[in-house]
Amino acid sequence: MSAVIEQMLKSYHVENIYDRKNAMKEIMQEIVLCGLSRAGFFKKAAFYGGTALRIFYGLDRFSEDLDFSLEAEELDFDLGSYFPVLEKEVKSFGLNVEIQEKAKTKESTIRSAFLKGSTKEHLLLFYADEKVAGSVSRHETVRIKFEVDVNPPAYATFEHKYRLLPVPYEVKMYDMPSLFAGKIHAVICRAWQSRIKGRDLYDYIFYLSRGAAVNQKHLRERLIDSKYITADADCSLNETKKMLAERFDSIDYVQARRDVEPFIHDTSVLDAWSSEFFRQITDRLTAI
C-alpha cells in the first residue's frame, strides 16, 4: 500500500465492508481531484455538489460523484485533454484504473467521464486483507463518475481551497452561497420520478444548520435554465420559500429516507422528516 493512502485511511473509522468501500472510493475521489488540479483543470472549472460539500465542509454523508462547472461557457471544451496527466497522477499512487469519456447520445451541455477499476484489486491495495477482498466478486467495479457543465448558469461566485493529501493541491470551487443555490435548485427541480433523492433533502438541512445564505441571483439563473420560471420572473426569497413549500408537500418521506439511509451512519436523524418539518426550517432561509 502507498504510504500516502495509508495516511489518508487513518481518518476513517471502518466497521464493515461497506465502510471500507466508501473510504476507498472517497480517497480515490481525492486522488482524482489532485490529478485534475495538476492537469490545470481548475484554471477553467470549479468544483461543486455533494462531494465538494463533504470534502471541504464536512458533510456527514458519503457522496458518489464529482460535479464540476466551467467558470464561463465553452461549448467545445475538451474534457479528454486532461486525461493523460490525470491518468499519470492516479497511477502514481498504485491505482490500476482506466478513464473513459462518455459518448454523447444527445445534445447536452454536460461532459461526463468515468474512472473505473476492479473493486477487489483496490480493496487489496488499500487494506491488504484477503478476507475482506474475498467477499467481493472479481467482476465488481469501483467507478468514479465526474461531470462538467460547459454552459453554466450565471452569477456563481468562487473561492479557492487547499488540501494536503495525497499531496498539497488547490481546487477552485463554488463558495457556500453558490453551492446552496445549486442544492435548492435540485430540491425544487430535480426529476425524482420513482426514486426520490433524499440526499438532496439531507444536504438542504446541512446548509441551513451551518447558517448558509443562498446566492439568490445564481439560483434564479438556474431556475430559468431549467425553465421552471421565466426570464421575467423576479424570484424573490419569499417566492423561493413558496416553491420549496410546494415541493415539500409533494414528497413521499418514506422513500426519501430510504434513499439516504445507505449514505449515513445515524439514521435516527431522519425521524423528524415531514412536510411540516421542512416548511418550518425553511423559515430561517436567508439570501445574499
PDB file of C-alpha atoms in Angstrom:
ATOM      1  CA  MET A   1       0.000   0.000   0.000  1.00  0.00           C
ATOM      2  CA  SER A   2       1.148   3.549  -0.740  1.00  0.00           C
ATOM      3  CA  ALA A   3       2.268   5.374   2.407  1.00  0.00           C
ATOM      4  CA  VAL A   4       0.044   8.291   1.369  1.00  0.00           C
ATOM      5  CA  ILE A   5      -3.029   6.057   1.071  1.00  0.00           C
ATOM      6  CA  GLU A   6      -2.203   4.537   4.458  1.00  0.00           C
ATOM      7  CA  GLN A   7      -2.071   8.049   5.949  1.00  0.00           C
ATOM      8  CA  MET A   8      -5.399   9.019   4.362  1.00  0.00           C
ATOM      9  CA  LEU A   9      -7.081   5.856   5.653  1.00  0.00           C
ATOM     10  CA  LYS A  10      -6.270   6.872   9.240  1.00  0.00           C
ATOM     11  CA  SER A  11      -9.026   9.483   9.132  1.00  0.00           C
ATOM     12  CA  TYR A  12     -11.694   6.782   8.605  1.00  0.00           C
ATOM     13  CA  HIS A  13     -13.386   4.582  11.160  1.00  0.00           C
ATOM     14  CA  VAL A  14     -14.430   1.451   9.281  1.00  0.00           C
ATOM     15  CA  GLU A  15     -16.584  -1.308  10.733  1.00  0.00           C
ATOM     16  CA  ASN A  16     -17.679  -3.338   7.737  1.00  0.00           C
ATOM     17  CA  ILE A  17     -17.142  -3.932   4.023  1.00  0.00           C
ATOM     18  CA  TYR A  18     -19.498  -1.077   3.145  1.00  0.00           C
ATOM     19  CA  ASP A  19     -17.393   1.388   5.179  1.00  0.00           C
ATOM     20  CA  ARG A  20     -14.217   0.078   3.568  1.00  0.00           C
ATOM     21  CA  LYS A  21     -15.594   0.520   0.062  1.00  0.00           C
ATOM     22  CA  ASN A  22     -16.754   4.054   0.823  1.00  0.00           C
ATOM     23  CA  ALA A  23     -13.417   5.032   2.367  1.00  0.00           C
ATOM     24  CA  MET A  24     -11.588   3.573  -0.614  1.00  0.00           C
ATOM     25  CA  LYS A  25     -13.806   5.412  -3.077  1.00  0.00           C
ATOM     26  CA  GLU A  26     -13.513   8.733  -1.254  1.00  0.00           C
ATOM     27  CA  ILE A  27      -9.734   8.525  -1.230  1.00  0.00           C
ATOM     28  CA  MET A  28      -9.815   7.720  -4.927  1.00  0.00           C
ATOM     29  CA  GLN A  29     -12.036  10.789  -5.436  1.00  0.00           C
ATOM     30  CA  GLU A  30      -9.466  12.968  -3.717  1.00  0.00           C
ATOM     31  CA  ILE A  31      -6.672  11.497  -5.836  1.00  0.00           C
ATOM     32  CA  VAL A  32      -8.731  12.343  -8.935  1.00  0.00           C
ATOM     33  CA  LEU A  33      -9.195  15.914  -7.661  1.00  0.00           C
ATOM     34  CA  CYS A  34      -5.462  16.197  -7.102  1.00  0.00           C
ATOM     35  CA  GLY A  35      -4.768  14.853 -10.599  1.00  0.00           C
ATOM     36  CA  LEU A  36      -7.211  17.288 -12.195  1.00  0.00           C
ATOM     37  CA  SER A  37      -5.624  20.144 -10.267  1.00  0.00           C
ATOM     38  CA  ARG A  38      -2.165  19.207 -11.502  1.00  0.00           C
ATOM     39  CA  ALA A  39      -3.521  18.956 -15.038  1.00  0.00           C
ATOM     40  CA  GLY A  40      -4.641  22.600 -14.883  1.00  0.00           C
ATOM     41  CA  PHE A  41      -8.346  21.746 -14.886  1.00  0.00           C
ATOM     42  CA  PHE A  42      -9.240  24.339 -12.230  1.00  0.00           C
ATOM     43  CA  LYS A  43      -7.970  27.193 -14.364  1.00  0.00           C
ATOM     44  CA  LYS A  44     -11.294  26.872 -16.182  1.00  0.00           C
ATOM     45  CA  ALA A  45     -13.509  24.731 -13.937  1.00  0.00           C
ATOM     46  CA  ALA A  46     -14.899  24.818 -10.409  1.00  0.00           C
ATOM     47  CA  PHE A  47     -15.943  22.020  -8.061  1.00  0.00           C
ATOM     48  CA  TYR A  48     -19.468  21.884  -6.634  1.00  0.00           C
ATOM     49  CA  GLY A  49     -22.098  19.394  -5.423  1.00  0.00           C
ATOM     50  CA  GLY A  50     -22.358  16.902  -2.581  1.00  0.00           C
ATOM     51  CA  THR A  51     -18.800  15.573  -2.765  1.00  0.00           C
ATOM     52  CA  ALA A  52     -17.439  19.132  -2.669  1.00  0.00           C
ATOM     53  CA  LEU A  53     -19.560  19.742   0.410  1.00  0.00           C
ATOM     54  CA  ARG A  54     -18.288  16.571   2.085  1.00  0.00           C
ATOM     55  CA  ILE A  55     -14.589  17.075   1.356  1.00  0.00           C
ATOM     56  CA  PHE A  56     -14.358  20.802   2.088  1.00  0.00           C
ATOM     57  CA  TYR A  57     -17.186  21.471   4.549  1.00  0.00           C
ATOM     58  CA  GLY A  58     -17.548  18.191   6.444  1.00  0.00           C
ATOM     59  CA  LEU A  59     -20.921  16.952   5.197  1.00  0.00           C
ATOM     60  CA  ASP A  60     -21.508  13.748   7.163  1.00  0.00           C
ATOM     61  CA  ARG A  61     -22.741  11.547   4.353  1.00  0.00           C
ATOM     62  CA  PHE A  62     -20.974   9.710   1.564  1.00  0.00           C
ATOM     63  CA  SER A  63     -21.351  11.165  -1.911  1.00  0.00           C
ATOM     64  CA  GLU A  64     -20.928   9.248  -5.146  1.00  0.00           C
ATOM     65  CA  ASP A  65     -19.947  11.600  -7.975  1.00  0.00           C
ATOM     66  CA  LEU A  66     -17.679  14.551  -8.718  1.00  0.00           C
ATOM     67  CA  ASP A  67     -19.516  17.553 -10.184  1.00  0.00           C
ATOM     68  CA  PHE A  68     -17.823  20.465 -11.904  1.00  0.00           C
ATOM     69  CA  SER A  69     -18.846  23.574 -13.772  1.00  0.00           C
ATOM     70  CA  LEU A  70     -16.836  25.744 -16.102  1.00  0.00           C
ATOM     71  CA  GLU A  71     -16.442  29.309 -14.907  1.00  0.00           C
ATOM     72  CA  ALA A  72     -17.667  30.545 -18.300  1.00  0.00           C
ATOM     73  CA  GLU A  73     -19.412  28.963 -21.284  1.00  0.00           C
ATOM     74  CA  GLU A  74     -17.161  26.894 -23.564  1.00  0.00           C
ATOM     75  CA  LEU A  75     -19.252  24.553 -25.681  1.00  0.00           C
ATOM     76  CA  ASP A  76     -16.202  22.964 -27.365  1.00  0.00           C
ATOM     77  CA  PHE A  77     -14.499  22.246 -24.032  1.00  0.00           C
ATOM     78  CA  ASP A  78     -12.247  19.191 -24.365  1.00  0.00           C
ATOM     79  CA  LEU A  79     -12.506  17.166 -21.165  1.00  0.00           C
ATOM     80  CA  GLY A  80     -10.344  14.398 -22.621  1.00  0.00           C
ATOM     81  CA  SER A  81      -7.358  16.743 -22.927  1.00  0.00           C
ATOM     82  CA  TYR A  82      -6.859  16.441 -19.153  1.00  0.00           C
ATOM     83  CA  PHE A  83      -6.862  12.643 -19.100  1.00  0.00           C
ATOM     84  CA  PRO A  84      -3.132  11.957 -19.813  1.00  0.00           C
ATOM     85  CA  VAL A  85      -1.958  13.960 -16.785  1.00  0.00           C
ATOM     86  CA  LEU A  86      -4.869  12.717 -14.655  1.00  0.00           C
ATOM     87  CA  GLU A  87      -4.150   9.082 -15.502  1.00  0.00           C
ATOM     88  CA  LYS A  88      -0.447   9.502 -14.770  1.00  0.00           C
ATOM     89  CA  GLU A  89      -1.160  11.064 -11.383  1.00  0.00           C
ATOM     90  CA  VAL A  90      -3.744   8.450 -10.402  1.00  0.00           C
ATOM     91  CA  LYS A  91      -1.481   5.549 -11.381  1.00  0.00           C
ATOM     92  CA  SER A  92       1.425   7.054  -9.438  1.00  0.00           C
ATOM     93  CA  PHE A  93      -0.481   6.051  -6.272  1.00  0.00           C
ATOM     94  CA  GLY A  94      -0.772   2.445  -7.444  1.00  0.00           C
ATOM     95  CA  LEU A  95      -4.343   2.638  -8.731  1.00  0.00           C
ATOM     96  CA  ASN A  96      -4.967   0.427 -11.742  1.00  0.00           C
ATOM     97  CA  VAL A  97      -7.781   2.276 -13.490  1.00  0.00           C
ATOM     98  CA  GLU A  98      -8.914   3.417 -16.882  1.00  0.00           C
ATOM     99  CA  ILE A  99     -10.538   6.733 -17.697  1.00  0.00           C
ATOM    100  CA  GLN A 100     -13.170   6.988 -20.398  1.00  0.00           C
ATOM    101  CA  GLU A 101     -15.233   9.911 -21.601  1.00  0.00           C
ATOM    102  CA  LYS A 102     -18.895   9.067 -22.063  1.00  0.00           C
ATOM    103  CA  ALA A 103     -20.032   9.417 -25.663  1.00  0.00           C
ATOM    104  CA  LYS A 104     -22.780  11.991 -26.103  1.00  0.00           C
ATOM    105  CA  THR A 105     -26.042  10.405 -27.254  1.00  0.00           C
ATOM    106  CA  LYS A 106     -27.953  13.697 -27.395  1.00  0.00           C
ATOM    107  CA  GLU A 107     -27.267  17.399 -27.334  1.00  0.00           C
ATOM    108  CA  SER A 108     -26.170  18.251 -23.846  1.00  0.00           C
ATOM    109  CA  THR A 109     -24.070  20.850 -22.076  1.00  0.00           C
ATOM    110  CA  ILE A 110     -22.756  18.171 -19.694  1.00  0.00           C
ATOM    111  CA  ARG A 111     -19.485  16.344 -20.397  1.00  0.00           C
ATOM    112  CA  SER A 112     -19.198  13.055 -18.483  1.00  0.00           C
ATOM    113  CA  ALA A 113     -16.393  10.608 -17.824  1.00  0.00           C
ATOM    114  CA  PHE A 114     -15.774   7.550 -15.682  1.00  0.00           C
ATOM    115  CA  LEU A 115     -12.713   6.333 -13.872  1.00  0.00           C
ATOM    116  CA  LYS A 116     -13.086   2.633 -13.169  1.00  0.00           C
ATOM    117  CA  GLY A 117     -11.157  -0.350 -11.904  1.00  0.00           C
ATOM    118  CA  SER A 118     -11.568  -3.625 -10.046  1.00  0.00           C
ATOM    119  CA  THR A 119     -13.127  -3.293  -6.591  1.00  0.00           C
ATOM    120  CA  LYS A 120     -11.432  -6.485  -5.405  1.00  0.00           C
ATOM    121  CA  GLU A 121      -7.991  -5.405  -6.616  1.00  0.00           C
ATOM    122  CA  HIS A 122      -8.257  -1.993  -4.990  1.00  0.00           C
ATOM    123  CA  LEU A 123      -9.577  -3.332  -1.692  1.00  0.00           C
ATOM    124  CA  LEU A 124      -6.451  -5.488  -1.560  1.00  0.00           C
ATOM    125  CA  LEU A 125      -4.334  -2.441  -2.364  1.00  0.00           C
ATOM    126  CA  PHE A 126      -5.966  -0.352   0.358  1.00  0.00           C
ATOM    127  CA  TYR A 127      -6.374  -2.948   3.125  1.00  0.00           C
ATOM    128  CA  ALA A 128      -4.081  -5.864   2.228  1.00  0.00           C
ATOM    129  CA  ASP A 129      -6.746  -8.134   3.689  1.00  0.00           C
ATOM    130  CA  GLU A 130      -7.575 -11.269   1.702  1.00  0.00           C
ATOM    131  CA  LYS A 131     -10.624 -11.947   3.868  1.00  0.00           C
ATOM    132  CA  VAL A 132     -12.135  -8.532   3.109  1.00  0.00           C
ATOM    133  CA  ALA A 133     -11.423  -8.762  -0.602  1.00  0.00           C
ATOM    134  CA  GLY A 134     -12.631 -12.351  -0.697  1.00  0.00           C
ATOM    135  CA  SER A 135     -16.193 -11.251  -0.033  1.00  0.00           C
ATOM    136  CA  VAL A 136     -16.243  -9.215  -3.265  1.00  0.00           C
ATOM    137  CA  SER A 137     -16.878 -10.605  -6.730  1.00  0.00           C
ATOM    138  CA  ARG A 138     -13.956 -10.302  -9.134  1.00  0.00           C
ATOM    139  CA  HIS A 139     -16.399  -8.743 -11.609  1.00  0.00           C
ATOM    140  CA  GLU A 140     -17.383  -5.856  -9.311  1.00  0.00           C
ATOM    141  CA  THR A 141     -16.015  -2.482 -10.382  1.00  0.00           C
ATOM    142  CA  VAL A 142     -15.380   0.733  -8.486  1.00  0.00           C
ATOM    143  CA  ARG A 143     -16.490   3.676 -10.609  1.00  0.00           C
ATOM    144  CA  ILE A 144     -15.991   7.367 -10.087  1.00  0.00           C
ATOM    145  CA  LYS A 145     -18.150   9.490 -12.332  1.00  0.00           C
ATOM    146  CA  PHE A 146     -17.279  13.090 -12.995  1.00  0.00           C
ATOM    147  CA  GLU A 147     -19.342  15.611 -14.929  1.00  0.00           C
ATOM    148  CA  VAL A 148     -18.630  19.097 -16.221  1.00  0.00           C
ATOM    149  CA  ASP A 149     -21.281  21.676 -17.112  1.00  0.00           C
ATOM    150  CA  VAL A 150     -19.826  23.565 -20.095  1.00  0.00           C
ATOM    151  CA  ASN A 151     -22.638  26.147 -20.227  1.00  0.00           C
ATOM    152  CA  PRO A 152     -23.063  27.114 -16.580  1.00  0.00           C
ATOM    153  CA  PRO A 153     -25.747  29.411 -15.136  1.00  0.00           C
ATOM    154  CA  ALA A 154     -24.504  32.924 -14.445  1.00  0.00           C
ATOM    155  CA  TYR A 155     -23.654  34.683 -11.180  1.00  0.00           C
ATOM    156  CA  ALA A 156     -21.908  31.844  -9.350  1.00  0.00           C
ATOM    157  CA  THR A 157     -19.125  33.060  -7.073  1.00  0.00           C
ATOM    158  CA  PHE A 158     -15.973  31.126  -6.290  1.00  0.00           C
ATOM    159  CA  GLU A 159     -13.284  30.508  -3.736  1.00  0.00           C
ATOM    160  CA  HIS A 160     -10.007  28.621  -3.627  1.00  0.00           C
ATOM    161  CA  LYS A 161      -9.480  25.731  -1.231  1.00  0.00           C
ATOM    162  CA  TYR A 162      -6.409  23.630  -0.481  1.00  0.00           C
ATOM    163  CA  ARG A 163      -5.798  20.031   0.556  1.00  0.00           C
ATOM    164  CA  LEU A 164      -2.598  18.498   1.910  1.00  0.00           C
ATOM    165  CA  LEU A 165      -3.219  14.880   0.896  1.00  0.00           C
ATOM    166  CA  PRO A 166      -2.451  12.978  -1.250  1.00  0.00           C
ATOM    167  CA  VAL A 167      -0.065  15.911  -1.932  1.00  0.00           C
ATOM    168  CA  PRO A 168      -0.711  19.638  -1.480  1.00  0.00           C
ATOM    169  CA  TYR A 169      -3.021  20.910  -4.208  1.00  0.00           C
ATOM    170  CA  GLU A 170      -5.501  23.683  -4.955  1.00  0.00           C
ATOM    171  CA  VAL A 171      -9.140  23.481  -6.017  1.00  0.00           C
ATOM    172  CA  LYS A 172     -11.362  26.258  -7.284  1.00  0.00           C
ATOM    173  CA  MET A 173     -14.895  25.703  -6.109  1.00  0.00           C
ATOM    174  CA  TYR A 174     -18.262  27.352  -5.682  1.00  0.00           C
ATOM    175  CA  ASP A 175     -18.489  29.286  -2.445  1.00  0.00           C
ATOM    176  CA  MET A 176     -21.087  28.245   0.122  1.00  0.00           C
ATOM    177  CA  PRO A 177     -23.951  30.530  -1.080  1.00  0.00           C
ATOM    178  CA  SER A 178     -23.495  29.322  -4.675  1.00  0.00           C
ATOM    179  CA  LEU A 179     -23.303  25.694  -3.551  1.00  0.00           C
ATOM    180  CA  PHE A 180     -26.522  26.234  -1.613  1.00  0.00           C
ATOM    181  CA  ALA A 181     -28.191  27.721  -4.698  1.00  0.00           C
ATOM    182  CA  GLY A 182     -27.358  24.565  -6.620  1.00  0.00           C
ATOM    183  CA  LYS A 183     -28.843  22.393  -3.908  1.00  0.00           C
ATOM    184  CA  ILE A 184     -32.059  24.421  -3.613  1.00  0.00           C
ATOM    185  CA  HIS A 185     -32.400  24.206  -7.389  1.00  0.00           C
ATOM    186  CA  ALA A 186     -32.056  20.400  -7.128  1.00  0.00           C
ATOM    187  CA  VAL A 187     -34.678  20.198  -4.365  1.00  0.00           C
ATOM    188  CA  ILE A 188     -37.137  22.240  -6.418  1.00  0.00           C
ATOM    189  CA  CYS A 189     -36.449  20.933  -9.928  1.00  0.00           C
ATOM    190  CA  ARG A 190     -34.858  17.505  -9.886  1.00  0.00           C
ATOM    191  CA  ALA A 191     -36.991  14.973 -11.752  1.00  0.00           C
ATOM    192  CA  TRP A 192     -37.150  12.369  -8.990  1.00  0.00           C
ATOM    193  CA  GLN A 193     -39.816  10.273 -10.722  1.00  0.00           C
ATOM    194  CA  SER A 194     -39.994   6.940  -8.868  1.00  0.00           C
ATOM    195  CA  ARG A 195     -36.752   7.458  -6.926  1.00  0.00           C
ATOM    196  CA  ILE A 196     -36.925  10.406  -4.581  1.00  0.00           C
ATOM    197  CA  LYS A 197     -33.431  11.665  -3.843  1.00  0.00           C
ATOM    198  CA  GLY A 198     -33.474  12.064  -0.086  1.00  0.00           C
ATOM    199  CA  ARG A 199     -29.822  13.068  -0.274  1.00  0.00           C
ATOM    200  CA  ASP A 200     -30.956  16.455  -1.617  1.00  0.00           C
ATOM    201  CA  LEU A 201     -33.084  16.959   1.481  1.00  0.00           C
ATOM    202  CA  TYR A 202     -30.292  15.799   3.780  1.00  0.00           C
ATOM    203  CA  ASP A 203     -27.882  18.298   2.227  1.00  0.00           C
ATOM    204  CA  TYR A 204     -30.508  21.054   2.407  1.00  0.00           C
ATOM    205  CA  ILE A 205     -30.685  20.558   6.188  1.00  0.00           C
ATOM    206  CA  PHE A 206     -26.876  20.643   6.368  1.00  0.00           C
ATOM    207  CA  TYR A 207     -26.724  24.055   4.686  1.00  0.00           C
ATOM    208  CA  LEU A 208     -29.389  25.507   6.970  1.00  0.00           C
ATOM    209  CA  SER A 209     -27.701  24.071  10.062  1.00  0.00           C
ATOM    210  CA  ARG A 210     -24.492  25.870   9.055  1.00  0.00           C
ATOM    211  CA  GLY A 211     -26.318  29.181   8.661  1.00  0.00           C
ATOM    212  CA  ALA A 212     -25.642  29.320   4.928  1.00  0.00           C
ATOM    213  CA  ALA A 213     -27.309  32.026   2.848  1.00  0.00           C
ATOM    214  CA  VAL A 214     -28.307  31.327  -0.741  1.00  0.00           C
ATOM    215  CA  ASN A 215     -26.845  33.149  -3.750  1.00  0.00           C
ATOM    216  CA  GLN A 216     -30.262  34.280  -4.986  1.00  0.00           C
ATOM    217  CA  LYS A 217     -29.094  35.629  -8.372  1.00  0.00           C
ATOM    218  CA  HIS A 218     -27.401  32.328  -9.204  1.00  0.00           C
ATOM    219  CA  LEU A 219     -30.443  30.337  -8.049  1.00  0.00           C
ATOM    220  CA  ARG A 220     -32.668  32.469 -10.289  1.00  0.00           C
ATOM    221  CA  GLU A 221     -30.430  31.740 -13.300  1.00  0.00           C
ATOM    222  CA  ARG A 222     -30.570  28.012 -12.550  1.00  0.00           C
ATOM    223  CA  LEU A 223     -34.373  28.084 -12.328  1.00  0.00           C
ATOM    224  CA  ILE A 224     -34.570  29.971 -15.636  1.00  0.00           C
ATOM    225  CA  ASP A 225     -32.187  27.498 -17.304  1.00  0.00           C
ATOM    226  CA  SER A 226     -34.428  24.651 -16.137  1.00  0.00           C
ATOM    227  CA  LYS A 227     -37.486  26.526 -17.487  1.00  0.00           C
ATOM    228  CA  TYR A 228     -39.029  26.331 -14.025  1.00  0.00           C
ATOM    229  CA  ILE A 229     -39.513  30.090 -14.115  1.00  0.00           C
ATOM    230  CA  THR A 230     -39.454  32.581 -16.978  1.00  0.00           C
ATOM    231  CA  ALA A 231     -36.760  35.162 -17.602  1.00  0.00           C
ATOM    232  CA  ASP A 232     -39.070  37.994 -16.486  1.00  0.00           C
ATOM    233  CA  ALA A 233     -39.736  36.383 -13.086  1.00  0.00           C
ATOM    234  CA  ASP A 234     -38.425  38.267 -10.073  1.00  0.00           C
ATOM    235  CA  CYS A 235     -37.691  35.172  -7.947  1.00  0.00           C
ATOM    236  CA  SER A 236     -37.546  36.808  -4.530  1.00  0.00           C
ATOM    237  CA  LEU A 237     -36.575  34.966  -1.355  1.00  0.00           C
ATOM    238  CA  ASN A 238     -40.239  34.690  -0.357  1.00  0.00           C
ATOM    239  CA  GLU A 239     -41.117  33.197  -3.751  1.00  0.00           C
ATOM    240  CA  THR A 240     -38.282  30.708  -3.353  1.00  0.00           C
ATOM    241  CA  LYS A 241     -39.685  29.667   0.023  1.00  0.00           C
ATOM    242  CA  LYS A 242     -43.097  29.144  -1.588  1.00  0.00           C
ATOM    243  CA  MET A 243     -41.562  26.942  -4.309  1.00  0.00           C
ATOM    244  CA  LEU A 244     -39.823  24.883  -1.648  1.00  0.00           C
ATOM    245  CA  ALA A 245     -43.025  24.553   0.412  1.00  0.00           C
ATOM    246  CA  GLU A 246     -44.907  23.224  -2.615  1.00  0.00           C
ATOM    247  CA  ARG A 247     -42.154  20.703  -3.237  1.00  0.00           C
ATOM    248  CA  PHE A 248     -42.075  19.587   0.404  1.00  0.00           C
ATOM    249  CA  ASP A 249     -45.829  18.933   0.308  1.00  0.00           C
ATOM    250  CA  SER A 250     -45.408  16.555  -2.647  1.00  0.00           C
ATOM    251  CA  ILE A 251     -42.673  14.290  -1.227  1.00  0.00           C
ATOM    252  CA  ASP A 252     -43.034  10.687  -0.073  1.00  0.00           C
ATOM    253  CA  TYR A 253     -40.814  10.863   3.011  1.00  0.00           C
ATOM    254  CA  VAL A 254     -40.631   7.104   3.447  1.00  0.00           C
ATOM    255  CA  GLN A 255     -38.960   6.859   0.039  1.00  0.00           C
ATOM    256  CA  ALA A 256     -36.802   9.902   0.761  1.00  0.00           C
ATOM    257  CA  ARG A 257     -35.456   8.366   3.971  1.00  0.00           C
ATOM    258  CA  ARG A 258     -34.840   5.063   2.209  1.00  0.00           C
ATOM    259  CA  ASP A 259     -32.697   6.810  -0.398  1.00  0.00           C
ATOM    260  CA  VAL A 260     -30.341   8.489   2.053  1.00  0.00           C
ATOM    261  CA  GLU A 261     -30.021   5.716   4.674  1.00  0.00           C
ATOM    262  CA  PRO A 262     -27.164   3.841   2.893  1.00  0.00           C
ATOM    263  CA  PHE A 263     -25.044   7.001   2.888  1.00  0.00           C
ATOM    264  CA  ILE A 264     -25.157   7.889   6.599  1.00  0.00           C
ATOM    265  CA  HIS A 265     -24.374   6.158   9.874  1.00  0.00           C
ATOM    266  CA  ASP A 266     -27.009   7.648  12.201  1.00  0.00           C
ATOM    267  CA  THR A 267     -30.355   7.085  10.502  1.00  0.00           C
ATOM    268  CA  SER A 268     -32.289   8.341  13.550  1.00  0.00           C
ATOM    269  CA  VAL A 269     -31.691  11.905  12.317  1.00  0.00           C
ATOM    270  CA  LEU A 270     -34.249  11.194   9.604  1.00  0.00           C
ATOM    271  CA  ASP A 271     -37.094  10.528  12.051  1.00  0.00           C
ATOM    272  CA  ALA A 272     -38.279  14.159  12.088  1.00  0.00           C
ATOM    273  CA  TRP A 273     -38.651  14.373   8.317  1.00  0.00           C
ATOM    274  CA  SER A 274     -42.078  15.578   7.221  1.00  0.00           C
ATOM    275  CA  SER A 275     -43.580  18.370   5.179  1.00  0.00           C
ATOM    276  CA  GLU A 276     -44.152  20.407   8.330  1.00  0.00           C
ATOM    277  CA  PHE A 277     -40.543  19.907   9.450  1.00  0.00           C
ATOM    278  CA  PHE A 278     -39.099  21.157   6.153  1.00  0.00           C
ATOM    279  CA  ARG A 279     -41.561  24.041   5.921  1.00  0.00           C
ATOM    280  CA  GLN A 280     -40.606  25.257   9.403  1.00  0.00           C
ATOM    281  CA  ILE A 281     -36.843  25.065   8.962  1.00  0.00           C
ATOM    282  CA  THR A 282     -37.189  26.925   5.650  1.00  0.00           C
ATOM    283  CA  ASP A 283     -38.416  29.974   7.584  1.00  0.00           C
ATOM    284  CA  ARG A 284     -34.762  30.581   8.529  1.00  0.00           C
ATOM    285  CA  LEU A 285     -33.562  30.638   4.897  1.00  0.00           C
ATOM    286  CA  THR A 286     -31.687  33.841   4.018  1.00  0.00           C
ATOM    287  CA  ALA A 287     -30.223  35.175   0.781  1.00  0.00           C
ATOM    288  CA  ILE A 288     -27.388  37.374  -0.431  1.00  0.00           C
TER     289      ILE A 288
END
